Tab-separated table of C-alpha atoms and ligand atoms in Angstrom:
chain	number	residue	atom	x	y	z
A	290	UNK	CA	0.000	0.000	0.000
A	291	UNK	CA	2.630	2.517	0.753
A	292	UNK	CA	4.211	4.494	-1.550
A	293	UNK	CA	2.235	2.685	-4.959
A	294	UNK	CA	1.079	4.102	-7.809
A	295	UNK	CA	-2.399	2.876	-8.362
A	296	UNK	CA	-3.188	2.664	-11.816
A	297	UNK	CA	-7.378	3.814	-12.685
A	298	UNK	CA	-8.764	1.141	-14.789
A	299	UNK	CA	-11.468	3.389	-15.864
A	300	UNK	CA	-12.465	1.012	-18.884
A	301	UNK	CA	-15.920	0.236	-20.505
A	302	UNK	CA	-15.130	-3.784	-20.507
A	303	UNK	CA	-12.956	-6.820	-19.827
A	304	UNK	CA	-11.954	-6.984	-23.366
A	305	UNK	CA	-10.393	-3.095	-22.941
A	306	UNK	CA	-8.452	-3.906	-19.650
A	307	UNK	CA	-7.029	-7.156	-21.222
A	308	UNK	CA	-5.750	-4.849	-23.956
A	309	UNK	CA	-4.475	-2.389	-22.194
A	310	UNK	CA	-2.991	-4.858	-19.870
A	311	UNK	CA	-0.544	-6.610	-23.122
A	312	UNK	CA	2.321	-4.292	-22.879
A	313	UNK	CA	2.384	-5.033	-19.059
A	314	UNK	CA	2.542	-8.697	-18.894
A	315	UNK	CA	4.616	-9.980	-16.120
A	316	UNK	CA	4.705	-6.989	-14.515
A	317	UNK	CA	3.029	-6.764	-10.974
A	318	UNK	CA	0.617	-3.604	-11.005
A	319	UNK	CA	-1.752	-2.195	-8.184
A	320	UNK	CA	-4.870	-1.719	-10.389
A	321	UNK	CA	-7.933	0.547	-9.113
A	322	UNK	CA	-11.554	-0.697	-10.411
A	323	UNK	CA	-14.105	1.747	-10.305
A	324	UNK	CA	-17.750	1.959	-11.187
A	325	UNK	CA	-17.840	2.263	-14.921
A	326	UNK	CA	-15.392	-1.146	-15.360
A	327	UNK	CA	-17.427	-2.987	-11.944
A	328	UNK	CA	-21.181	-2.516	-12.818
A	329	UNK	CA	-19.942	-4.460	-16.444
A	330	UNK	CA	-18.215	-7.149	-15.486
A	331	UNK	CA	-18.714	-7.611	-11.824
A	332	UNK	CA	-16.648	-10.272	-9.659
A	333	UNK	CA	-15.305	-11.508	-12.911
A	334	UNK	CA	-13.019	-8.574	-13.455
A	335	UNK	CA	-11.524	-8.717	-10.195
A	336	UNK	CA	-10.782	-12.573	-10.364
A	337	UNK	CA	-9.025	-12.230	-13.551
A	338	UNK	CA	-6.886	-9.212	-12.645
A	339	UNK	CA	-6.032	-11.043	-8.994
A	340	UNK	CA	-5.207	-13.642	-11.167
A	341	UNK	CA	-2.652	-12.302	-12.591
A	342	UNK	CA	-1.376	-11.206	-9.653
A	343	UNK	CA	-2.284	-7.516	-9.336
A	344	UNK	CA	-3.053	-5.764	-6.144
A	345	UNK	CA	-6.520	-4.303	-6.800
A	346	UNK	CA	-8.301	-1.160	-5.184
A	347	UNK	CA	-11.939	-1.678	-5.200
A	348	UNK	CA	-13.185	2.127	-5.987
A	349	UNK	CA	-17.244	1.719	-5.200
A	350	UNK	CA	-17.090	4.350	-2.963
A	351	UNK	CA	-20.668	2.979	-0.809
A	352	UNK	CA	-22.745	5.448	0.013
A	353	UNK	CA	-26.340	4.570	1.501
A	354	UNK	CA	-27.735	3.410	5.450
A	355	UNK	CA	-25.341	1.885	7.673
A	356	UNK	CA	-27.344	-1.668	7.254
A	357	UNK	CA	-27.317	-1.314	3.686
A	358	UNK	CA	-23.424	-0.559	3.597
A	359	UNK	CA	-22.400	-3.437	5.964
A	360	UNK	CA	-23.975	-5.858	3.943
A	361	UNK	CA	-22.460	-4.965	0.977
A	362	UNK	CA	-18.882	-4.844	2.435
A	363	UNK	CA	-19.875	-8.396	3.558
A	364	UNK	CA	-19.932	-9.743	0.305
A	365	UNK	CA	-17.341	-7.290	-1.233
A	366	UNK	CA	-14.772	-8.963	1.489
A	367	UNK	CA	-15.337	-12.509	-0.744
A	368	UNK	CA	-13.766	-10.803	-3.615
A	369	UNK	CA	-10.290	-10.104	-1.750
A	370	UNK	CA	-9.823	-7.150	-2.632
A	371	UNK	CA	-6.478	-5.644	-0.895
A	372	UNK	CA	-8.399	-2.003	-0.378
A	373	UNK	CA	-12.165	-0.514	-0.691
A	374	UNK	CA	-13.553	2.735	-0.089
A	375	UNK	CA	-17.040	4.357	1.181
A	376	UNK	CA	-17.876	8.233	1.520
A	377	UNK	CA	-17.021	9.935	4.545
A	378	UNK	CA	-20.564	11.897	4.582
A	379	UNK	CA	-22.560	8.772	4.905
A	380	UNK	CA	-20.820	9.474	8.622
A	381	UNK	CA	-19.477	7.537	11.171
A	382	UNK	CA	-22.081	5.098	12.165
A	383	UNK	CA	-22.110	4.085	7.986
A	384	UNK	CA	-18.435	3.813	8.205
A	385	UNK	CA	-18.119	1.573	11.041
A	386	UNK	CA	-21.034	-0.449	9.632
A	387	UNK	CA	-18.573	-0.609	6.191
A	388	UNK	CA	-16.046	-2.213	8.887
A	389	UNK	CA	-18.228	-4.487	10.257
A	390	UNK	CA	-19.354	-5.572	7.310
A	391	UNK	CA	-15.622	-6.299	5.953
A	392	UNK	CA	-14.449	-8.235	8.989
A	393	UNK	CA	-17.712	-10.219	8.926
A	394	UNK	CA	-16.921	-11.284	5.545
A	395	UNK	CA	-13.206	-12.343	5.533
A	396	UNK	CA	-12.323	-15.630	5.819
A	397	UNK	CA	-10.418	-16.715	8.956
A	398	UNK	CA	-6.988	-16.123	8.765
A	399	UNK	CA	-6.803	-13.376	6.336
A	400	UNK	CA	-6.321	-9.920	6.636
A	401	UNK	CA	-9.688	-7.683	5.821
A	402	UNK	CA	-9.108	-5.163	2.943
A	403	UNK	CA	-7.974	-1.873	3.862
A	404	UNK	CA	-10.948	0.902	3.953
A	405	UNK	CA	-10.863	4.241	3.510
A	406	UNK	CA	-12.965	7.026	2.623
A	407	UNK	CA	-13.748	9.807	0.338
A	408	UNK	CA	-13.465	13.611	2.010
A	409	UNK	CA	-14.248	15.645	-1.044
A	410	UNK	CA	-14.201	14.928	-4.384
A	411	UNK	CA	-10.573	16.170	-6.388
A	412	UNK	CA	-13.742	17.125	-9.304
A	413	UNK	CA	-15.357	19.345	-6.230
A	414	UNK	CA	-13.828	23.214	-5.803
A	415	UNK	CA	-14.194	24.923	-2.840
A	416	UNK	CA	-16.920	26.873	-4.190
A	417	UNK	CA	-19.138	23.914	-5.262
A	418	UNK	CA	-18.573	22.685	-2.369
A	419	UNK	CA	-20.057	26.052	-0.395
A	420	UNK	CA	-23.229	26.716	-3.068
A	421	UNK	CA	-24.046	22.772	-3.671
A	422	UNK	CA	-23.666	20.710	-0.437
A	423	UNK	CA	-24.316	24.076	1.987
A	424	UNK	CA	-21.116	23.305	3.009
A	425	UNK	CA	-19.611	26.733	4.417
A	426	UNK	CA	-16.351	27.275	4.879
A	427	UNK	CA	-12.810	26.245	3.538
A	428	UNK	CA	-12.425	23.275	1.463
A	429	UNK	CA	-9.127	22.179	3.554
A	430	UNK	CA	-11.482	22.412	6.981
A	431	UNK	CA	-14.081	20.124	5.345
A	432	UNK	CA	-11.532	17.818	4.428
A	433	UNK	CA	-9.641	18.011	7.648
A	434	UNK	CA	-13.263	17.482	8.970
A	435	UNK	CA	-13.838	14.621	7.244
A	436	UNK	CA	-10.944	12.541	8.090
A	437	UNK	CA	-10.931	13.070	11.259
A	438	UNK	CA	-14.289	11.398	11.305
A	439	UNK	CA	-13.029	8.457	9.318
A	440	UNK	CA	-9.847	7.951	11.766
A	441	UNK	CA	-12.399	8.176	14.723
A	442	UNK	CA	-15.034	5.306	12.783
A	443	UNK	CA	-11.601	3.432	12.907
A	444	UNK	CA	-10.509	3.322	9.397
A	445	UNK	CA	-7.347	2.941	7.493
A	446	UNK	CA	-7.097	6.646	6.003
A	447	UNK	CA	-8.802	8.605	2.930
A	448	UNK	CA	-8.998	9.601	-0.176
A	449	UNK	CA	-8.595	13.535	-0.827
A	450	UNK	CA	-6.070	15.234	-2.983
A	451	UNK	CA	-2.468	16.443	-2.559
A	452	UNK	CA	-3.447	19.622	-1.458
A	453	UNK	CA	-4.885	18.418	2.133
A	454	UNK	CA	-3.055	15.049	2.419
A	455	UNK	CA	0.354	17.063	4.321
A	456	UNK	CA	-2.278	19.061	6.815
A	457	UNK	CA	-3.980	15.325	6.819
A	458	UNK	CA	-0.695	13.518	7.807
A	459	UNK	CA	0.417	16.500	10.462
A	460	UNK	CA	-3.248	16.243	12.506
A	461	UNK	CA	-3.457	12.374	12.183
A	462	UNK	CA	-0.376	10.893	11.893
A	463	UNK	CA	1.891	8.875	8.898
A	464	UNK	CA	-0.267	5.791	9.368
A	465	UNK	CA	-3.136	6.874	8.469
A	466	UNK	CA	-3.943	6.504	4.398
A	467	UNK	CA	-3.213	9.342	2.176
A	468	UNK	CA	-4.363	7.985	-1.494
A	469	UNK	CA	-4.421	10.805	-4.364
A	470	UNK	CA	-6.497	11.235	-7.186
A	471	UNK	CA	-5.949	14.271	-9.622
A	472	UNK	CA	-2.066	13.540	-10.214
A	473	UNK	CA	-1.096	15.202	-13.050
A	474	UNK	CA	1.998	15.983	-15.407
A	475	UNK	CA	2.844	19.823	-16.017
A	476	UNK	CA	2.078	18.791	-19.444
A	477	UNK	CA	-0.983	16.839	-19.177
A	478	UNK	CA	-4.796	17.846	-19.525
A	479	UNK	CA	-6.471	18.700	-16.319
A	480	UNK	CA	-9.977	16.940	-17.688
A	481	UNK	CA	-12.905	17.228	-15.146
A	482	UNK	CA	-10.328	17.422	-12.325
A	483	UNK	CA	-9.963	20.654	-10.279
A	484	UNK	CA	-7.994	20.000	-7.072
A	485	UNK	CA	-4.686	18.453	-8.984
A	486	UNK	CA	-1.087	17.894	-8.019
A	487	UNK	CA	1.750	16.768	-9.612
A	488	UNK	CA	3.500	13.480	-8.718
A	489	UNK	CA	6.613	15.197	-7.412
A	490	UNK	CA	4.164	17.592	-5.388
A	491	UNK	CA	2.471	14.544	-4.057
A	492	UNK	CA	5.880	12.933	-3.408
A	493	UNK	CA	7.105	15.617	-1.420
A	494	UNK	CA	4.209	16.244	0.726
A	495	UNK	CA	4.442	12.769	2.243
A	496	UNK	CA	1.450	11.160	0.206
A	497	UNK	CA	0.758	7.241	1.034
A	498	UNK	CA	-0.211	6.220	-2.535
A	499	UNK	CA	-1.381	8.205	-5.725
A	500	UNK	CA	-4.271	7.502	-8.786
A	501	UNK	CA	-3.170	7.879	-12.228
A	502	UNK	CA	-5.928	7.561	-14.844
A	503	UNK	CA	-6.221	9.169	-18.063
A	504	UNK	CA	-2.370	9.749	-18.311
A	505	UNK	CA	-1.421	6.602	-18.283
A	506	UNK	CA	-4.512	4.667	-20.226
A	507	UNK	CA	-5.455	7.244	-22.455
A	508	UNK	CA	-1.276	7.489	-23.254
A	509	UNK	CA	-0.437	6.496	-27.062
A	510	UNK	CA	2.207	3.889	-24.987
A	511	UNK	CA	0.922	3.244	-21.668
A	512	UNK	CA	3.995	1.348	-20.781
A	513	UNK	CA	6.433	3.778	-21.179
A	514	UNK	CA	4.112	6.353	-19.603
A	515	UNK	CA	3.711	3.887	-16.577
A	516	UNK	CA	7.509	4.305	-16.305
A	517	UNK	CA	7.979	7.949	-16.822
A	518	UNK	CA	5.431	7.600	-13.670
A	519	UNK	CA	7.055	5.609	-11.979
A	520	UNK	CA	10.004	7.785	-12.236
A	521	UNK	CA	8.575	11.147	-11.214
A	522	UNK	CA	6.839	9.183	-8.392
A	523	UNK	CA	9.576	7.378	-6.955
A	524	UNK	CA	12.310	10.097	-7.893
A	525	UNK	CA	14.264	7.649	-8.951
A	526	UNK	CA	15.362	6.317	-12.892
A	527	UNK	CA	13.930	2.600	-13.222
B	1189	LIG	O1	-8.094	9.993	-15.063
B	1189	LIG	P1	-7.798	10.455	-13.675
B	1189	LIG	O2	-6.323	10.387	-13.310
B	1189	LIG	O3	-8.452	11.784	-13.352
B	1189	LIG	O4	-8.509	9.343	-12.759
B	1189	LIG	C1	-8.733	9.522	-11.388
B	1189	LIG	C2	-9.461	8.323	-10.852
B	1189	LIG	O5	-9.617	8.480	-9.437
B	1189	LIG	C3	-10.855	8.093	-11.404
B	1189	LIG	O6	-11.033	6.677	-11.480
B	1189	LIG	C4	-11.795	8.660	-10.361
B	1189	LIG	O7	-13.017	7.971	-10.287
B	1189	LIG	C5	-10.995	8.431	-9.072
B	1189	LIG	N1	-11.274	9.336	-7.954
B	1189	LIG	C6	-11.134	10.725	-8.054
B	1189	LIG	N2	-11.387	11.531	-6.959
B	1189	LIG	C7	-11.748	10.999	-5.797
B	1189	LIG	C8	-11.866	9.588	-5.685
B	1189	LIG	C9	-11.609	8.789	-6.792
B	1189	LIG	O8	-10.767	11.225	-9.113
B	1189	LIG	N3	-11.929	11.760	-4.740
């Protein structure tokens, strides 16, 4: 979990993540599956891609009544996964219910995914966030705000961008998750992302793990993008 660069499999099918997947054979990724790929192919996906050995983050992000939530984590536990994720403003009772839910469903023995939560949205401004959701204030107290709640429900961190994750890190400590969405290049497109970072930004600022989508799938050679990645992630040559 620390320090990995989880790669967004934000694909329509099975047949578009095997492609995209060619060029990597071999080669042990940690792979995020989100809605768009999950509500197509369902467990499937996430056997084949554990198959091959990938680490996978299971990007649902559960939302609904803490009954609801547990019993979906229940069954979500069966699949494996090494980390899943719920909103932070379903609150505290939904989040421990998402815990609940995960430890009830994980076979004896094993470890039950990691679970973290979303604070805001890296699509959500600060000024969305006051006119939409009535949510006054700064954007950095509302994320603050948020994980706080999620360390006190007893989870493993959250998801916010590399903006709040340092402030995040100071108030709660290393341990606790920092995984960033909205990494981007200097020379990349922005797309519906507003809070973004680059990967040395996110580097420097003491981020746990980081979300590359469109940069790296959307790249005219995903592998070598991967490794330019890599590179400005790590600070290293690989
Ligand atoms: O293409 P891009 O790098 O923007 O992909 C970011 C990925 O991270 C998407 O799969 C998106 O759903 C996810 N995500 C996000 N912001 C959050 C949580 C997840 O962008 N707060």
């Amino acid at each position: 979990m620390n320090n990995s660069l989880i790669i967004a499999l934000d694909f329509a099918n099975g047949n578009e993540v095997k492609q995209f997947l060619q060029p990597f054979a071999g080669k042990e990724l940690f792979v995020k599956v989100g809605m768009e790929l999950y509500y197509q192919e369902g467990p499937s996906i996430i056997h084949l891609l554990k198959e091959a050995g990938h680490q996978i983050f299971l990007d649902l992000k559960l939302h609904d009544i803490p009954n609801t939530v547990k019993s979906a984590m229940r069954g979500l536990a069966k699949l494996e996964c090494d980390l899943v994720n719920v909103h932070a403003a379903g609150g505290r009772e939904m989040m421990q219910a998402a815990l609940e839910g995960l430890e009830a469903g994980t076979s004896a023995g094993r470890k039950r995914p990691d679970c973290i939560a979303v604070t805001q949205l890296t699509s959500t401004s600060e000024e969305q966030m006051n006119r939409e959701q009535l949510i006054p204030g700064s954007l950095m107290d509302s994320v603050l705000h948020y994980a706080s709640l999620t360390k006190e429900a007893g989870l493993d961190g959250v998801v916010c961008s590399a903006w709040e994750a340092g402030a995040i890190r100071e108030k709660l400590g290393p341990d606790f998750y920092t995984v960033t969405p909205g990494i981007r290049m200097v020379s990349d497109h922005i797309g519906d992302q507003k809070r973004v970072a680059t990967p040395e930004f996110a580097r420097n600022t003491g981020v746990t793990s980081i979300v590359v989508g469109r940069s790296i799938t959307r790249s005219a050679d995903p592998l070598k993008s991967y490794e330019q990645w890599m590179e400005a992630w790590k600070g290293v040559t690989i």
